[in-house]
Amino acid sequence: AQSVTQLGSHVSVSEGALVLLRCNYSSSVPPYLFWYVQYPNQGLQLLLKYTSAATLVKGINGFEAEFKKSETSFHLTKPSAHMSDAAEYFCAVSGDAGGTSYGKLTFGQGTILTVHP
Amino acid sequence: GAGVSQSPRYKVAKRGQDVALRCDPISGHVSLFWYQQALGQGPEFLTYFQNEAQLDKSGLPSDRFFAERPEGSVSTLKIQRTQQEDSAVYLCASSPREGGSAPLHFGNGTRLTVT
């Protein structure tokens, strides 16, 4: 069974400050990992994904995440927050890297990011 | 259209009514998923289709929930005898291929409110 834990349901930062959203996963097999962003009344949009290539993954809008197997973590960061980054962020784990999974995602509970001017 | 389309965007149902939620995936996408997102929670898996075949329905919460994708494109999620606990946003997602690394493309969801 797989699970995802996002530490902190709410994170607040000032515009221009570092953004750090935490995600830890549990998986019995090498995972695929994803970060999605959800704006109000919209669906989820992919930010980035880890698929067992480089451990540091760069995504859209200046976000990146680092896969750390020893810590079972996949934290999302952005060096300088922008007002438009305010949204809810979801970490998700999928199947196994052996290619037998059809892509079913298990999501964390989400972290709401607030950006103050 | 360019993305996954869901209709209606909002649905209000009285307890006990049946509802049908529609999903138009991106053309040519093989995989289709339904998720349920309760207020303040992450999406939770309901069911998965590969083309017209429903390969996983382990997330459907009860036998009141039924999904179909008869021609391998449009899908419908039906909820019979709705209950208040069914109130949630129902998200549809599609993917061009089967596989754990394939990112899902989500629609904007249908917000169901059961009164």
PDB file of C-alpha atoms in Angstrom:
ATOM      1  CA  ALA A   1       0.000   0.000   0.000  1.00  0.00           C
ATOM      2  CA  GLN A   2       1.116   3.518  -0.709  1.00  0.00           C
ATOM      3  CA  SER A   3       0.510   6.697   1.241  1.00  0.00           C
ATOM      4  CA  VAL A   4       1.495  10.352   1.168  1.00  0.00           C
ATOM      5  CA  THR A   5       1.849  12.736   4.091  1.00  0.00           C
ATOM      6  CA  GLN A   6       2.024  16.468   3.566  1.00  0.00           C
ATOM      7  CA  LEU A   7       3.322  18.251   6.646  1.00  0.00           C
ATOM      8  CA  GLY A   8       1.441  21.477   7.218  1.00  0.00           C
ATOM      9  CA  SER A   9      -2.034  22.035   5.875  1.00  0.00           C
ATOM     10  CA  HIS A  10      -1.347  25.769   5.574  1.00  0.00           C
ATOM     11  CA  VAL A  11       1.889  27.572   4.708  1.00  0.00           C
ATOM     12  CA  SER A  12       2.184  31.356   4.610  1.00  0.00           C
ATOM     13  CA  VAL A  13       5.113  33.243   3.088  1.00  0.00           C
ATOM     14  CA  SER A  14       5.904  36.773   2.035  1.00  0.00           C
ATOM     15  CA  GLU A  15       6.265  37.648  -1.609  1.00  0.00           C
ATOM     16  CA  GLY A  16       9.882  37.021  -2.612  1.00  0.00           C
ATOM     17  CA  ALA A  17      10.528  34.526   0.190  1.00  0.00           C
ATOM     18  CA  LEU A  18      11.463  30.874  -0.170  1.00  0.00           C
ATOM     19  CA  VAL A  19       8.598  28.416  -0.568  1.00  0.00           C
ATOM     20  CA  LEU A  20       9.013  24.965   1.015  1.00  0.00           C
ATOM     21  CA  LEU A  21       6.152  22.465   0.950  1.00  0.00           C
ATOM     22  CA  ARG A  22       6.878  19.121   2.574  1.00  0.00           C
ATOM     23  CA  CYS A  23       5.898  15.691   1.312  1.00  0.00           C
ATOM     24  CA  ASN A  24       6.801  12.261   2.646  1.00  0.00           C
ATOM     25  CA  TYR A  25       5.686   9.054   1.014  1.00  0.00           C
ATOM     26  CA  SER A  26       5.397   5.410   1.843  1.00  0.00           C
ATOM     27  CA  SER A  27       5.750   2.834  -0.882  1.00  0.00           C
ATOM     28  CA  SER A  28       6.809  -0.792  -0.988  1.00  0.00           C
ATOM     29  CA  VAL A  29       8.223  -0.340  -4.488  1.00  0.00           C
ATOM     30  CA  PRO A  30      10.191   2.451  -6.176  1.00  0.00           C
ATOM     31  CA  PRO A  31       7.596   5.130  -6.726  1.00  0.00           C
ATOM     32  CA  TYR A  32       6.690   7.701  -9.274  1.00  0.00           C
ATOM     33  CA  LEU A  33       6.066  11.014  -7.497  1.00  0.00           C
ATOM     34  CA  PHE A  34       4.128  14.074  -8.578  1.00  0.00           C
ATOM     35  CA  TRP A  35       3.251  17.558  -7.430  1.00  0.00           C
ATOM     36  CA  TYR A  36      -0.006  19.098  -8.615  1.00  0.00           C
ATOM     37  CA  VAL A  37      -1.404  22.587  -8.042  1.00  0.00           C
ATOM     38  CA  GLN A  38      -5.099  23.412  -7.717  1.00  0.00           C
ATOM     39  CA  TYR A  39      -6.481  26.920  -8.074  1.00  0.00           C
ATOM     40  CA  PRO A  40      -9.965  27.679  -6.687  1.00  0.00           C
ATOM     41  CA  ASN A  41     -12.771  25.967  -8.572  1.00  0.00           C
ATOM     42  CA  GLN A  42     -10.363  24.353 -11.003  1.00  0.00           C
ATOM     43  CA  GLY A  43      -8.930  20.920 -11.576  1.00  0.00           C
ATOM     44  CA  LEU A  44      -5.397  19.853 -10.785  1.00  0.00           C
ATOM     45  CA  GLN A  45      -2.480  20.970 -12.937  1.00  0.00           C
ATOM     46  CA  LEU A  46       0.811  19.070 -13.044  1.00  0.00           C
ATOM     47  CA  LEU A  47       3.797  21.005 -11.665  1.00  0.00           C
ATOM     48  CA  LEU A  48       6.444  18.311 -11.943  1.00  0.00           C
ATOM     49  CA  LYS A  49       7.094  14.594 -11.692  1.00  0.00           C
ATOM     50  CA  TYR A  50       9.844  12.228 -10.597  1.00  0.00           C
ATOM     51  CA  THR A  51      10.246   9.044 -12.620  1.00  0.00           C
ATOM     52  CA  SER A  52      13.576   7.614 -11.382  1.00  0.00           C
ATOM     53  CA  ALA A  53      15.825   9.704 -13.595  1.00  0.00           C
ATOM     54  CA  ALA A  54      17.423  12.790 -11.998  1.00  0.00           C
ATOM     55  CA  THR A  55      16.645  13.174  -8.303  1.00  0.00           C
ATOM     56  CA  LEU A  56      16.288  16.945  -8.646  1.00  0.00           C
ATOM     57  CA  VAL A  57      13.273  17.675 -10.803  1.00  0.00           C
ATOM     58  CA  LYS A  58      12.445  21.055 -12.287  1.00  0.00           C
ATOM     59  CA  GLY A  59       8.878  21.969 -13.060  1.00  0.00           C
ATOM     60  CA  ILE A  60       6.787  24.831 -14.306  1.00  0.00           C
ATOM     61  CA  ASN A  61       6.598  28.310 -12.761  1.00  0.00           C
ATOM     62  CA  GLY A  62      10.049  28.015 -11.150  1.00  0.00           C
ATOM     63  CA  PHE A  63       9.203  25.115  -8.852  1.00  0.00           C
ATOM     64  CA  GLU A  64      11.491  22.188  -8.228  1.00  0.00           C
ATOM     65  CA  ALA A  65      11.528  19.114  -6.004  1.00  0.00           C
ATOM     66  CA  GLU A  66      14.207  16.740  -4.790  1.00  0.00           C
ATOM     67  CA  PHE A  67      13.660  13.012  -4.377  1.00  0.00           C
ATOM     68  CA  LYS A  68      15.474  11.700  -1.296  1.00  0.00           C
ATOM     69  CA  LYS A  69      15.080   7.964  -0.993  1.00  0.00           C
ATOM     70  CA  SER A  70      16.790   7.757   2.412  1.00  0.00           C
ATOM     71  CA  GLU A  71      14.277  10.231   3.832  1.00  0.00           C
ATOM     72  CA  THR A  72      11.324   9.035   1.712  1.00  0.00           C
ATOM     73  CA  SER A  73      10.730  12.677   0.908  1.00  0.00           C
ATOM     74  CA  PHE A  74       9.847  14.746  -2.132  1.00  0.00           C
ATOM     75  CA  HIS A  75       9.680  18.335  -0.905  1.00  0.00           C
ATOM     76  CA  LEU A  76       8.624  21.142  -3.252  1.00  0.00           C
ATOM     77  CA  THR A  77      10.558  24.409  -3.301  1.00  0.00           C
ATOM     78  CA  LYS A  78      10.622  27.742  -5.082  1.00  0.00           C
ATOM     79  CA  PRO A  79      13.332  30.320  -4.363  1.00  0.00           C
ATOM     80  CA  SER A  80      11.088  33.382  -4.553  1.00  0.00           C
ATOM     81  CA  ALA A  81       7.337  33.340  -4.031  1.00  0.00           C
ATOM     82  CA  HIS A  82       5.001  35.298  -6.252  1.00  0.00           C
ATOM     83  CA  MET A  83       1.456  36.347  -5.473  1.00  0.00           C
ATOM     84  CA  SER A  84       0.219  34.121  -8.290  1.00  0.00           C
ATOM     85  CA  ASP A  85       1.617  31.061  -6.478  1.00  0.00           C
ATOM     86  CA  ALA A  86      -1.203  31.217  -3.943  1.00  0.00           C
ATOM     87  CA  ALA A  87      -3.108  27.947  -4.389  1.00  0.00           C
ATOM     88  CA  GLU A  88      -3.422  24.459  -2.936  1.00  0.00           C
ATOM     89  CA  TYR A  89      -0.643  21.992  -3.638  1.00  0.00           C
ATOM     90  CA  PHE A  90      -0.934  18.214  -3.666  1.00  0.00           C
ATOM     91  CA  CYS A  91       1.796  15.615  -3.555  1.00  0.00           C
ATOM     92  CA  ALA A  92       0.933  12.243  -5.093  1.00  0.00           C
ATOM     93  CA  VAL A  93       2.501   8.816  -5.514  1.00  0.00           C
ATOM     94  CA  SER A  94       1.814   6.389  -8.324  1.00  0.00           C
ATOM     95  CA  GLY A  95       2.269   2.702  -8.740  1.00  0.00           C
ATOM     96  CA  ASP A  96       5.730   1.383  -9.217  1.00  0.00           C
ATOM     97  CA  ALA A  97       8.708   2.182 -11.391  1.00  0.00           C
ATOM     98  CA  GLY A  98       8.704  -1.350 -12.703  1.00  0.00           C
ATOM     99  CA  GLY A  99       6.055  -0.372 -15.183  1.00  0.00           C
ATOM    100  CA  THR A 100       3.256  -2.589 -13.962  1.00  0.00           C
ATOM    101  CA  SER A 101       1.095   0.214 -12.637  1.00  0.00           C
ATOM    102  CA  TYR A 102      -1.600   1.800 -14.745  1.00  0.00           C
ATOM    103  CA  GLY A 103      -1.098   5.210 -13.146  1.00  0.00           C
ATOM    104  CA  LYS A 104      -3.493   5.322 -10.218  1.00  0.00           C
ATOM    105  CA  LEU A 105      -2.515   8.208  -7.938  1.00  0.00           C
ATOM    106  CA  THR A 106      -2.636   8.349  -4.153  1.00  0.00           C
ATOM    107  CA  PHE A 107      -2.763  11.979  -2.986  1.00  0.00           C
ATOM    108  CA  GLY A 108      -1.755  13.743   0.184  1.00  0.00           C
ATOM    109  CA  GLN A 109      -4.186  15.966   2.040  1.00  0.00           C
ATOM    110  CA  GLY A 110      -2.930  19.123   0.385  1.00  0.00           C
ATOM    111  CA  THR A 111      -1.147  22.279   1.535  1.00  0.00           C
ATOM    112  CA  ILE A 112      -2.719  25.695   1.057  1.00  0.00           C
ATOM    113  CA  LEU A 113      -0.060  28.268   0.202  1.00  0.00           C
ATOM    114  CA  THR A 114      -0.782  31.894   1.059  1.00  0.00           C
ATOM    115  CA  VAL A 115       1.517  34.629  -0.252  1.00  0.00           C
ATOM    116  CA  HIS A 116       1.536  37.993   1.512  1.00  0.00           C
ATOM    117  CA  PRO A 117       2.592  41.198  -0.246  1.00  0.00           C
TER     118      PRO A 117
ATOM    119  CA  GLY B   1     -11.581  20.684 -26.933  1.00  0.00           C
ATOM    120  CA  ALA B   2      -8.039  20.891 -25.726  1.00  0.00           C
ATOM    121  CA  GLY B   3      -8.643  19.638 -22.216  1.00  0.00           C
ATOM    122  CA  VAL B   4     -10.787  17.316 -20.157  1.00  0.00           C
ATOM    123  CA  SER B   5     -14.340  18.607 -20.014  1.00  0.00           C
ATOM    124  CA  GLN B   6     -16.802  17.798 -17.233  1.00  0.00           C
ATOM    125  CA  SER B   7     -20.477  18.603 -16.998  1.00  0.00           C
ATOM    126  CA  PRO B   8     -22.358  19.896 -15.214  1.00  0.00           C
ATOM    127  CA  ARG B   9     -19.981  22.133 -13.252  1.00  0.00           C
ATOM    128  CA  TYR B  10     -22.415  22.288 -10.350  1.00  0.00           C
ATOM    129  CA  LYS B  11     -25.197  19.935  -9.383  1.00  0.00           C
ATOM    130  CA  VAL B  12     -27.612  20.200  -6.494  1.00  0.00           C
ATOM    131  CA  ALA B  13     -29.609  17.088  -5.719  1.00  0.00           C
ATOM    132  CA  LYS B  14     -32.129  16.289  -3.062  1.00  0.00           C
ATOM    133  CA  ARG B  15     -31.314  13.291  -0.938  1.00  0.00           C
ATOM    134  CA  GLY B  16     -32.546  10.158  -2.652  1.00  0.00           C
ATOM    135  CA  GLN B  17     -32.286  11.498  -6.200  1.00  0.00           C
ATOM    136  CA  ASP B  18     -30.128   9.908  -8.868  1.00  0.00           C
ATOM    137  CA  VAL B  19     -27.423  11.957 -10.601  1.00  0.00           C
ATOM    138  CA  ALA B  20     -25.240  11.463 -13.663  1.00  0.00           C
ATOM    139  CA  LEU B  21     -21.915  13.213 -14.131  1.00  0.00           C
ATOM    140  CA  ARG B  22     -20.250  13.374 -17.530  1.00  0.00           C
ATOM    141  CA  CYS B  23     -16.608  13.403 -18.521  1.00  0.00           C
ATOM    142  CA  ASP B  24     -15.205  14.100 -21.989  1.00  0.00           C
ATOM    143  CA  PRO B  25     -11.516  13.132 -21.917  1.00  0.00           C
ATOM    144  CA  ILE B  26      -8.855  14.437 -24.233  1.00  0.00           C
ATOM    145  CA  SER B  27      -9.307  12.801 -27.623  1.00  0.00           C
ATOM    146  CA  GLY B  28      -7.285   9.634 -27.976  1.00  0.00           C
ATOM    147  CA  HIS B  29      -6.518   9.236 -24.303  1.00  0.00           C
ATOM    148  CA  VAL B  30      -6.561   5.584 -23.329  1.00  0.00           C
ATOM    149  CA  SER B  31      -6.764   5.891 -19.557  1.00  0.00           C
ATOM    150  CA  LEU B  32      -9.600   7.545 -17.661  1.00  0.00           C
ATOM    151  CA  PHE B  33      -9.923   7.992 -13.910  1.00  0.00           C
ATOM    152  CA  TRP B  34     -12.618   9.258 -11.568  1.00  0.00           C
ATOM    153  CA  TYR B  35     -11.692  10.808  -8.236  1.00  0.00           C
ATOM    154  CA  GLN B  36     -13.782  12.145  -5.362  1.00  0.00           C
ATOM    155  CA  GLN B  37     -12.541  15.215  -3.500  1.00  0.00           C
ATOM    156  CA  ALA B  38     -14.275  16.051  -0.250  1.00  0.00           C
ATOM    157  CA  LEU B  39     -13.997  19.573   1.142  1.00  0.00           C
ATOM    158  CA  GLY B  40     -10.505  20.220   2.466  1.00  0.00           C
ATOM    159  CA  GLN B  41      -9.195  16.831   1.387  1.00  0.00           C
ATOM    160  CA  GLY B  42      -7.048  15.428  -1.362  1.00  0.00           C
ATOM    161  CA  PRO B  43      -8.677  13.563  -4.246  1.00  0.00           C
ATOM    162  CA  GLU B  44      -9.461   9.940  -3.597  1.00  0.00           C
ATOM    163  CA  PHE B  45      -9.523   7.308  -6.320  1.00  0.00           C
ATOM    164  CA  LEU B  46     -12.870   5.901  -7.376  1.00  0.00           C
ATOM    165  CA  THR B  47     -12.397   3.937 -10.573  1.00  0.00           C
ATOM    166  CA  TYR B  48     -10.207   3.420 -13.647  1.00  0.00           C
ATOM    167  CA  PHE B  49     -10.912   2.636 -17.300  1.00  0.00           C
ATOM    168  CA  GLN B  50      -8.538   1.508 -19.983  1.00  0.00           C
ATOM    169  CA  ASN B  51     -10.449   2.293 -23.154  1.00  0.00           C
ATOM    170  CA  GLU B  52     -13.921   0.801 -22.519  1.00  0.00           C
ATOM    171  CA  ALA B  53     -12.785  -1.725 -19.922  1.00  0.00           C
ATOM    172  CA  GLN B  54     -13.272  -0.864 -16.258  1.00  0.00           C
ATOM    173  CA  LEU B  55     -10.148  -2.419 -14.785  1.00  0.00           C
ATOM    174  CA  ASP B  56     -10.367  -1.110 -11.242  1.00  0.00           C
ATOM    175  CA  LYS B  57     -13.433  -0.053  -9.298  1.00  0.00           C
ATOM    176  CA  SER B  58     -11.998  -0.645  -5.875  1.00  0.00           C
ATOM    177  CA  GLY B  59     -12.540   2.961  -4.778  1.00  0.00           C
ATOM    178  CA  LEU B  60     -16.283   3.120  -5.379  1.00  0.00           C
ATOM    179  CA  PRO B  61     -17.714   3.665  -1.882  1.00  0.00           C
ATOM    180  CA  SER B  62     -20.902   1.670  -2.340  1.00  0.00           C
ATOM    181  CA  ASP B  63     -23.039  -0.127  -4.888  1.00  0.00           C
ATOM    182  CA  ARG B  64     -24.921   3.146  -5.383  1.00  0.00           C
ATOM    183  CA  PHE B  65     -21.964   4.320  -7.463  1.00  0.00           C
ATOM    184  CA  PHE B  66     -21.667   3.131 -11.035  1.00  0.00           C
ATOM    185  CA  ALA B  67     -19.367   4.241 -13.872  1.00  0.00           C
ATOM    186  CA  GLU B  68     -19.254   3.407 -17.544  1.00  0.00           C
ATOM    187  CA  ARG B  69     -17.280   4.251 -20.670  1.00  0.00           C
ATOM    188  CA  PRO B  70     -19.059   2.238 -23.335  1.00  0.00           C
ATOM    189  CA  GLU B  71     -17.156   3.412 -26.419  1.00  0.00           C
ATOM    190  CA  GLY B  72     -13.838   4.133 -24.810  1.00  0.00           C
ATOM    191  CA  SER B  73     -14.216   7.903 -24.879  1.00  0.00           C
ATOM    192  CA  VAL B  74     -16.939   9.710 -22.887  1.00  0.00           C
ATOM    193  CA  SER B  75     -17.522   8.402 -19.376  1.00  0.00           C
ATOM    194  CA  THR B  76     -20.445   8.786 -17.005  1.00  0.00           C
ATOM    195  CA  LEU B  77     -20.401   8.440 -13.239  1.00  0.00           C
ATOM    196  CA  LYS B  78     -23.833   7.685 -11.848  1.00  0.00           C
ATOM    197  CA  ILE B  79     -24.840   7.926  -8.220  1.00  0.00           C
ATOM    198  CA  GLN B  80     -28.149   6.410  -7.217  1.00  0.00           C
ATOM    199  CA  ARG B  81     -30.201   7.448  -4.198  1.00  0.00           C
ATOM    200  CA  THR B  82     -27.788  10.232  -3.279  1.00  0.00           C
ATOM    201  CA  GLN B  83     -26.879  10.764   0.362  1.00  0.00           C
ATOM    202  CA  GLN B  84     -25.450  13.852   2.066  1.00  0.00           C
ATOM    203  CA  GLU B  85     -22.073  12.178   2.420  1.00  0.00           C
ATOM    204  CA  ASP B  86     -21.889  12.062  -1.382  1.00  0.00           C
ATOM    205  CA  SER B  87     -21.441  15.840  -1.442  1.00  0.00           C
ATOM    206  CA  ALA B  88     -18.005  16.453  -2.945  1.00  0.00           C
ATOM    207  CA  VAL B  89     -16.206  17.512  -6.085  1.00  0.00           C
ATOM    208  CA  TYR B  90     -15.943  14.701  -8.610  1.00  0.00           C
ATOM    209  CA  LEU B  91     -12.850  14.947 -10.765  1.00  0.00           C
ATOM    210  CA  CYS B  92     -12.222  13.164 -14.030  1.00  0.00           C
ATOM    211  CA  ALA B  93      -8.720  12.706 -15.406  1.00  0.00           C
ATOM    212  CA  SER B  94      -7.325  11.145 -18.558  1.00  0.00           C
ATOM    213  CA  SER B  95      -3.922  10.039 -19.745  1.00  0.00           C
ATOM    214  CA  PRO B  96      -2.596   9.214 -23.207  1.00  0.00           C
ATOM    215  CA  ARG B  97      -1.177   5.876 -22.125  1.00  0.00           C
ATOM    216  CA  GLU B  98      -1.256   3.325 -19.403  1.00  0.00           C
ATOM    217  CA  GLY B  99       1.623   3.486 -16.997  1.00  0.00           C
ATOM    218  CA  GLY B 100       2.687   4.843 -13.643  1.00  0.00           C
ATOM    219  CA  SER B 101       4.785   7.663 -15.046  1.00  0.00           C
ATOM    220  CA  ALA B 102       2.094   9.109 -17.275  1.00  0.00           C
ATOM    221  CA  PRO B 103       0.776  12.370 -15.805  1.00  0.00           C
ATOM    222  CA  LEU B 104      -2.961  12.766 -15.504  1.00  0.00           C
ATOM    223  CA  HIS B 105      -4.841  15.627 -17.146  1.00  0.00           C
ATOM    224  CA  PHE B 106      -7.677  16.736 -14.896  1.00  0.00           C
ATOM    225  CA  GLY B 107     -10.970  18.376 -15.679  1.00  0.00           C
ATOM    226  CA  ASN B 108     -12.372  21.203 -13.545  1.00  0.00           C
ATOM    227  CA  GLY B 109     -14.683  18.836 -11.731  1.00  0.00           C
ATOM    228  CA  THR B 110     -18.370  18.638 -10.905  1.00  0.00           C
ATOM    229  CA  ARG B 111     -19.342  19.995  -7.504  1.00  0.00           C
ATOM    230  CA  LEU B 112     -22.199  17.879  -6.155  1.00  0.00           C
ATOM    231  CA  THR B 113     -24.232  19.158  -3.247  1.00  0.00           C
ATOM    232  CA  VAL B 114     -26.828  16.848  -1.738  1.00  0.00           C
ATOM    233  CA  THR B 115     -29.451  18.601   0.368  1.00  0.00           C
TER     234      THR B 115
END
